[in-house]
Amino acid sequence: SLLSHKAVDLARASASFIAQQLAVENARQTAKDTEHMRSYPQALNFARQAQALCRKLPPMVGKHLGEAIKLDIEHLEGKLGSL
C-alpha cells in the first residue's frame, strides 16, 4: 500500500541520515585520537574528511557539525604552525 511504501522510504531516509552522521562523528573522533598521538598532519586530514562529509547531511545538522569541525581544523592548523 501507499502507506507502507512511505514508511519504507522514511525508514530508508532515516537510516541514511544516521549512517552519514556516524561517518562524520567517526572521522572527527579519529582526528582527535590522531591528534593525541601528536600526528597533526594526519589529524588534519581526518578533520577535513569529517568536514567534507558534513555536506551530505541535512543543512541544519551539517551546518552545526561543520562549524564545530571548522574550529577543530583551525586548532590543528595552529598546532602545525607552531611546529
N, CA, C and O atoms as a GROMACS GRO file, in nm:
protein
  332
    1SER      N    1   0.083  -0.118   0.000
    1SER     CA    2   0.000   0.000   0.000
    1SER      C    3   0.088   0.124   0.000
    1SER      O    4   0.208   0.117   0.025
    2LEU      N    5   0.027   0.237  -0.028
    2LEU     CA    6   0.099   0.364  -0.033
    2LEU      C    7   0.160   0.398   0.104
    2LEU      O    8   0.272   0.448   0.112
    3LEU      N    9   0.085   0.368   0.210
    3LEU     CA   10   0.134   0.397   0.344
    3LEU      C   11   0.258   0.316   0.377
    3LEU      O   12   0.352   0.368   0.437
    4SER      N   13   0.261   0.189   0.340
    4SER     CA   14   0.378   0.106   0.370
    4SER      C   15   0.498   0.150   0.287
    4SER      O   16   0.612   0.142   0.334
    5HIS      N   17   0.475   0.196   0.164
    5HIS     CA   18   0.585   0.247   0.081
    5HIS      C   19   0.645   0.374   0.144
    5HIS      O   20   0.766   0.393   0.145
    6LYS      N   21   0.557   0.459   0.196
    6LYS     CA   22   0.605   0.582   0.261
    6LYS      C   23   0.684   0.548   0.387
    6LYS      O   24   0.785   0.611   0.416
    7ALA      N   25   0.637   0.448   0.462
    7ALA     CA   26   0.708   0.407   0.583
    7ALA      C   27   0.846   0.352   0.548
    7ALA      O   28   0.944   0.378   0.619
    8VAL      N   29   0.855   0.275   0.440
    8VAL     CA   30   0.983   0.221   0.396
    8VAL      C   31   1.075   0.334   0.352
    8VAL      O   32   1.194   0.335   0.386
    9ASP      N   33   1.022   0.430   0.277
    9ASP     CA   34   1.102   0.545   0.233
    9ASP      C   35   1.153   0.625   0.353
    9ASP      O   36   1.269   0.667   0.356
   10LEU      N   37   1.066   0.646   0.451
   10LEU     CA   38   1.106   0.720   0.570
   10LEU      C   39   1.213   0.644   0.649
   10LEU      O   40   1.309   0.704   0.696
   11ALA      N   41   1.197   0.514   0.662
   11ALA     CA   42   1.297   0.433   0.732
   11ALA      C   43   1.430   0.436   0.658
   11ALA      O   44   1.536   0.443   0.721
   12ARG      N   45   1.426   0.430   0.527
   12ARG     CA   46   1.548   0.434   0.446
   12ARG      C   47   1.619   0.570   0.462
   12ARG      O   48   1.741   0.575   0.477
   13ALA      N   49   1.542   0.678   0.457
   13ALA     CA   50   1.600   0.811   0.473
   13ALA      C   51   1.659   0.828   0.613
   13ALA      O   52   1.766   0.887   0.629
   14SER      N   53   1.590   0.776   0.713
   14SER     CA   54   1.639   0.784   0.850
   14SER      C   55   1.770   0.706   0.867
   14SER      O   56   1.863   0.754   0.930
   15ALA      N   57   1.775   0.586   0.811
   15ALA     CA   58   1.896   0.504   0.819
   15ALA      C   59   2.013   0.572   0.747
   15ALA      O   60   2.126   0.568   0.795
   16SER      N   61   1.984   0.632   0.633
   16SER     CA   62   2.088   0.702   0.558
   16SER      C   63   2.142   0.820   0.637
   16SER      O   64   2.263   0.841   0.642
   17PHE      N   65   2.053   0.896   0.699
   17PHE     CA   66   2.093   1.011   0.780
   17PHE      C   67   2.181   0.966   0.896
   17PHE      O   68   2.285   1.026   0.923
   18ILE      N   69   2.140   0.861   0.964
   18ILE     CA   70   2.216   0.811   1.078
   18ILE      C   71   2.354   0.763   1.034
   18ILE      O   72   2.454   0.790   1.101
   19ALA      N   73   2.359   0.692   0.922
   19ALA     CA   74   2.488   0.644   0.871
   19ALA      C   75   2.580   0.760   0.835
   19ALA      O   76   2.700   0.756   0.865
   20GLN      N   77   2.526   0.863   0.773
   20GLN     CA   78   2.607   0.979   0.736
   20GLN      C   79   2.656   1.054   0.860
   20GLN      O   80   2.771   1.097   0.866
   21GLN      N   81   2.569   1.068   0.958
   21GLN     CA   82   2.609   1.137   1.080
   21GLN      C   83   2.716   1.056   1.154
   21GLN      O   84   2.809   1.115   1.210
   22LEU      N   85   2.703   0.924   1.156
   22LEU     CA   86   2.805   0.841   1.219
   22LEU      C   87   2.938   0.851   1.147
   22LEU      O   88   3.043   0.852   1.211
   23ALA      N   89   2.935   0.860   1.015
   23ALA     CA   90   3.059   0.874   0.938
   23ALA      C   91   3.130   1.004   0.976
   23ALA      O   92   3.252   1.005   0.990
   24VAL      N   93   3.054   1.112   0.990
   24VAL     CA   94   3.113   1.240   1.031
   24VAL      C   95   3.173   1.228   1.171
   24VAL      O   96   3.287   1.268   1.194
   25GLU      N   97   3.097   1.173   1.263
   25GLU     CA   98   3.145   1.161   1.401
   25GLU      C   99   3.266   1.069   1.410
   25GLU      O  100   3.358   1.096   1.488
   26ASN      N  101   3.268   0.961   1.333
   26ASN     CA  102   3.383   0.871   1.334
   26ASN      C  103   3.508   0.940   1.280
   26ASN      O  104   3.616   0.926   1.338
   27ALA      N  105   3.495   1.015   1.173
   27ALA     CA  106   3.610   1.087   1.117
   27ALA      C  107   3.658   1.193   1.216
   27ALA      O  108   3.778   1.212   1.233
   28ARG      N  109   3.566   1.260   1.280
   28ARG     CA  110   3.604   1.363   1.378
   28ARG      C  111   3.675   1.299   1.497
   28ARG      O  112   3.776   1.352   1.545
   29GLN      N  113   3.623   1.187   1.545
   29GLN     CA  114   3.686   1.120   1.660
   29GLN      C  115   3.824   1.065   1.621
   29GLN      O  116   3.917   1.070   1.702
   30THR      N  117   3.836   1.014   1.500
   30THR     CA  118   3.967   0.967   1.453
   30THR      C  119   4.067   1.081   1.448
   30THR      O  120   4.184   1.063   1.482
   31ALA      N  121   4.021   1.198   1.407
   31ALA     CA  122   4.108   1.316   1.406
   31ALA      C  123   4.155   1.348   1.547
   31ALA      O  124   4.273   1.377   1.569
   32LYS      N  125   4.064   1.343   1.643
   32LYS     CA  126   4.101   1.373   1.782
   32LYS      C  127   4.196   1.268   1.837
   32LYS      O  128   4.293   1.302   1.906
   33ASP      N  129   4.169   1.141   1.808
   33ASP     CA  130   4.258   1.034   1.854
   33ASP      C  131   4.397   1.049   1.793
   33ASP      O  132   4.498   1.029   1.860
   34THR      N  133   4.401   1.083   1.665
   34THR     CA  134   4.529   1.101   1.596
   34THR      C  135   4.603   1.221   1.652
   34THR      O  136   4.726   1.219   1.663
   35GLU      N  137   4.530   1.327   1.687
   35GLU     CA  138   4.594   1.443   1.747
   35GLU      C  139   4.662   1.406   1.879
   35GLU      O  140   4.771   1.455   1.908
   36HIS      N  141   4.598   1.321   1.958
   36HIS     CA  142   4.656   1.280   2.086
   36HIS      C  143   4.789   1.207   2.066
   36HIS      O  144   4.873   1.204   2.156
   37MET      N  145   4.806   1.149   1.949
   37MET     CA  146   4.933   1.081   1.918
   37MET      C  147   5.033   1.180   1.856
   37MET      O  148   5.141   1.141   1.812
   38ARG      N  149   4.994   1.308   1.855
   38ARG     CA  150   5.077   1.417   1.801
   38ARG      C  151   5.108   1.398   1.651
   38ARG      O  152   5.214   1.438   1.602
   39SER      N  153   5.016   1.338   1.584
   39SER     CA  154   5.029   1.320   1.439
   39SER      C  155   4.937   1.422   1.372
   39SER      O  156   4.833   1.388   1.316
   40TYR      N  157   4.978   1.549   1.381
   40TYR     CA  158   4.891   1.659   1.341
   40TYR      C  159   4.853   1.661   1.193
   40TYR      O  160   4.738   1.691   1.162
   41PRO      N  161   4.945   1.631   1.100
   41PRO     CA  162   4.903   1.631   0.959
   41PRO      C  163   4.793   1.528   0.930
   41PRO      O  164   4.699   1.557   0.856
   42GLN      N  165   4.805   1.409   0.988
   42GLN     CA  166   4.701   1.307   0.968
   42GLN      C  167   4.571   1.347   1.037
   42GLN      O  168   4.463   1.325   0.983
   43ALA      N  169   4.583   1.406   1.156
   43ALA     CA  170   4.463   1.452   1.227
   43ALA      C  171   4.390   1.557   1.144
   43ALA      O  172   4.267   1.558   1.137
   44LEU      N  173   4.467   1.646   1.082
   44LEU     CA  174   4.407   1.749   0.998
   44LEU      C  175   4.336   1.687   0.878
   44LEU      O  176   4.229   1.733   0.839
   45ASN      N  177   4.395   1.584   0.820
   45ASN     CA  178   4.330   1.514   0.708
   45ASN      C  179   4.197   1.454   0.751
   45ASN      O  180   4.098   1.465   0.679
   46PHE      N  181   4.194   1.389   0.867
   46PHE     CA  182   4.068   1.329   0.915
   46PHE      C  183   3.964   1.438   0.945
   46PHE      O  184   3.846   1.420   0.916
   47ALA      N  185   4.008   1.548   1.001
   47ALA     CA  186   3.914   1.658   1.029
   47ALA      C  187   3.856   1.714   0.900
   47ALA      O  188   3.737   1.744   0.893
   48ARG      N  189   3.940   1.726   0.799
   48ARG     CA  190   3.890   1.775   0.669
   48ARG      C  191   3.794   1.674   0.605
   48ARG      O  192   3.699   1.714   0.539
   49GLN      N  193   3.820   1.545   0.625
   49GLN     CA  194   3.726   1.443   0.575
   49GLN      C  195   3.592   1.457   0.645
   49GLN      O  196   3.487   1.449   0.582
   50ALA      N  197   3.596   1.478   0.775
   50ALA     CA  198   3.472   1.497   0.851
   50ALA      C  199   3.397   1.619   0.801
   50ALA      O  200   3.274   1.617   0.787
   51GLN      N  201   3.470   1.726   0.773
   51GLN     CA  202   3.408   1.848   0.722
   51GLN      C  203   3.342   1.822   0.586
   51GLN      O  204   3.231   1.869   0.561
   52ALA      N  205   3.410   1.749   0.500
   52ALA     CA  206   3.353   1.717   0.368
   52ALA      C  207   3.228   1.630   0.381
   52ALA      O  208   3.132   1.647   0.306
   53LEU      N  209   3.229   1.538   0.476
   53LEU     CA  210   3.113   1.451   0.496
   53LEU      C  211   2.992   1.529   0.546
   53LEU      O  212   2.878   1.486   0.526
   54CYS      N  213   3.015   1.642   0.610
   54CYS     CA  214   2.903   1.724   0.659
   54CYS      C  215   2.815   1.771   0.544
   54CYS      O  216   2.696   1.797   0.563
   55ARG      N  217   2.872   1.783   0.428
   55ARG     CA  218   2.794   1.831   0.312
   55ARG      C  219   2.684   1.732   0.271
   55ARG      O  220   2.591   1.768   0.200
   56LYS      N  221   2.695   1.608   0.316
   56LYS     CA  222   2.595   1.506   0.283
   56LYS      C  223   2.480   1.504   0.384
   56LYS      O  224   2.379   1.438   0.362
   57LEU      N  225   2.496   1.577   0.492
   57LEU     CA  226   2.393   1.581   0.595
   57LEU      C  227   2.288   1.688   0.562
   57LEU      O  228   2.315   1.777   0.482
   58PRO      N  229   2.171   1.678   0.622
   58PRO     CA  230   2.073   1.786   0.605
   58PRO      C  231   2.134   1.918   0.649
   58PRO      O  232   2.219   1.921   0.739
   59PRO      N  233   2.094   2.028   0.586
   59PRO     CA  234   2.160   2.158   0.608
   59PRO      C  235   2.177   2.200   0.753
   59PRO      O  236   2.286   2.243   0.791
   60MET      N  237   2.075   2.188   0.835
   60MET     CA  238   2.087   2.235   0.974
   60MET      C  239   2.189   2.153   1.052
   60MET      O  240   2.271   2.208   1.124
   61VAL      N  241   2.184   2.023   1.038
   61VAL     CA  242   2.277   1.935   1.109
   61VAL      C  243   2.417   1.953   1.053
   61VAL      O  244   2.514   1.966   1.129
   62GLY      N  245   2.428   1.955   0.921
   62GLY     CA  246   2.558   1.971   0.857
   62GLY      C  247   2.624   2.103   0.894
   62GLY      O  248   2.745   2.109   0.915
   63LYS      N  249   2.545   2.208   0.902
   63LYS     CA  250   2.599   2.340   0.938
   63LYS      C  251   2.651   2.338   1.082
   63LYS      O  252   2.760   2.388   1.109
   64HIS      N  253   2.573   2.283   1.172
   64HIS     CA  254   2.613   2.278   1.314
   64HIS      C  255   2.742   2.198   1.332
   64HIS      O  256   2.836   2.245   1.395
   65LEU      N  257   2.745   2.077   1.278
   65LEU     CA  258   2.865   1.995   1.289
   65LEU      C  259   2.982   2.058   1.214
   65LEU      O  260   3.096   2.054   1.260
   66GLY      N  261   2.953   2.115   1.098
   66GLY     CA  262   3.057   2.177   1.017
   66GLY      C  263   3.126   2.292   1.091
   66GLY      O  264   3.247   2.310   1.079
   67GLU      N  265   3.048   2.369   1.167
   67GLU     CA  266   3.106   2.479   1.245
   67GLU      C  267   3.199   2.426   1.354
   67GLU      O  268   3.305   2.483   1.378
   68ALA      N  269   3.158   2.318   1.420
   68ALA     CA  270   3.242   2.258   1.524
   68ALA      C  271   3.371   2.202   1.462
   68ALA      O  272   3.479   2.217   1.519
   69ILE      N  273   3.358   2.140   1.348
   69ILE     CA  274   3.474   2.082   1.282
   69ILE      C  275   3.567   2.191   1.230
   69ILE      O  276   3.689   2.175   1.228
   70LYS      N  277   3.509   2.302   1.187
   70LYS     CA  278   3.592   2.416   1.143
   70LYS      C  279   3.683   2.462   1.256
   70LYS      O  280   3.799   2.494   1.234
   71LEU      N  281   3.629   2.465   1.377
   71LEU     CA  282   3.710   2.501   1.494
   71LEU      C  283   3.819   2.397   1.518
   71LEU      O  284   3.932   2.431   1.553
   72ASP      N  285   3.785   2.268   1.500
   72ASP     CA  286   3.885   2.162   1.512
   72ASP      C  287   3.998   2.184   1.413
   72ASP      O  288   4.116   2.170   1.447
   73ILE      N  289   3.962   2.217   1.289
   73ILE     CA  290   4.062   2.238   1.183
   73ILE      C  291   4.151   2.357   1.217
   73ILE      O  292   4.273   2.350   1.202
   74GLU      N  293   4.091   2.465   1.262
   74GLU     CA  294   4.170   2.583   1.299
   74GLU      C  295   4.267   2.549   1.413
   74GLU      O  296   4.381   2.595   1.413
   75HIS      N  297   4.221   2.470   1.508
   75HIS     CA  298   4.305   2.428   1.620
   75HIS      C  299   4.424   2.345   1.569
   75HIS      O  300   4.538   2.368   1.610
   76LEU      N  301   4.396   2.251   1.480
   76LEU     CA  302   4.502   2.165   1.427
   76LEU      C  303   4.599   2.245   1.340
   76LEU      O  304   4.719   2.221   1.343
   77GLU      N  305   4.547   2.339   1.263
   77GLU     CA  306   4.635   2.424   1.181
   77GLU      C  307   4.728   2.505   1.272
   77GLU      O  308   4.844   2.528   1.238
   78GLY      N  309   4.677   2.548   1.386
   78GLY     CA  310   4.759   2.619   1.482
   78GLY      C  311   4.868   2.530   1.539
   78GLY      O  312   4.982   2.574   1.558
   79LYS      N  313   4.834   2.405   1.567
   79LYS     CA  314   4.934   2.309   1.615
   79LYS      C  315   5.043   2.289   1.511
   79LYS      O  316   5.162   2.286   1.544
   80LEU      N  317   5.002   2.275   1.385
   80LEU     CA  318   5.101   2.255   1.278
   80LEU      C  319   5.189   2.378   1.260
   80LEU      O  320   5.308   2.366   1.234
   81GLY      N  321   5.129   2.494   1.275
   81GLY     CA  322   5.204   2.619   1.257
   81GLY      C  323   5.306   2.642   1.368
   81GLY      O  324   5.403   2.716   1.350
   82SER      N  325   5.284   2.580   1.483
   82SER     CA  326   5.377   2.601   1.595
   82SER      C  327   5.489   2.499   1.599
   82SER      O  328   5.575   2.503   1.687
   83LEU      N  329   5.488   2.407   1.503
   83LEU     CA  330   5.596   2.305   1.500
   83LEU      C  331   5.723   2.361   1.440
   83LEU      O  332   5.823   2.290   1.430
   0.00000   0.00000   0.00000
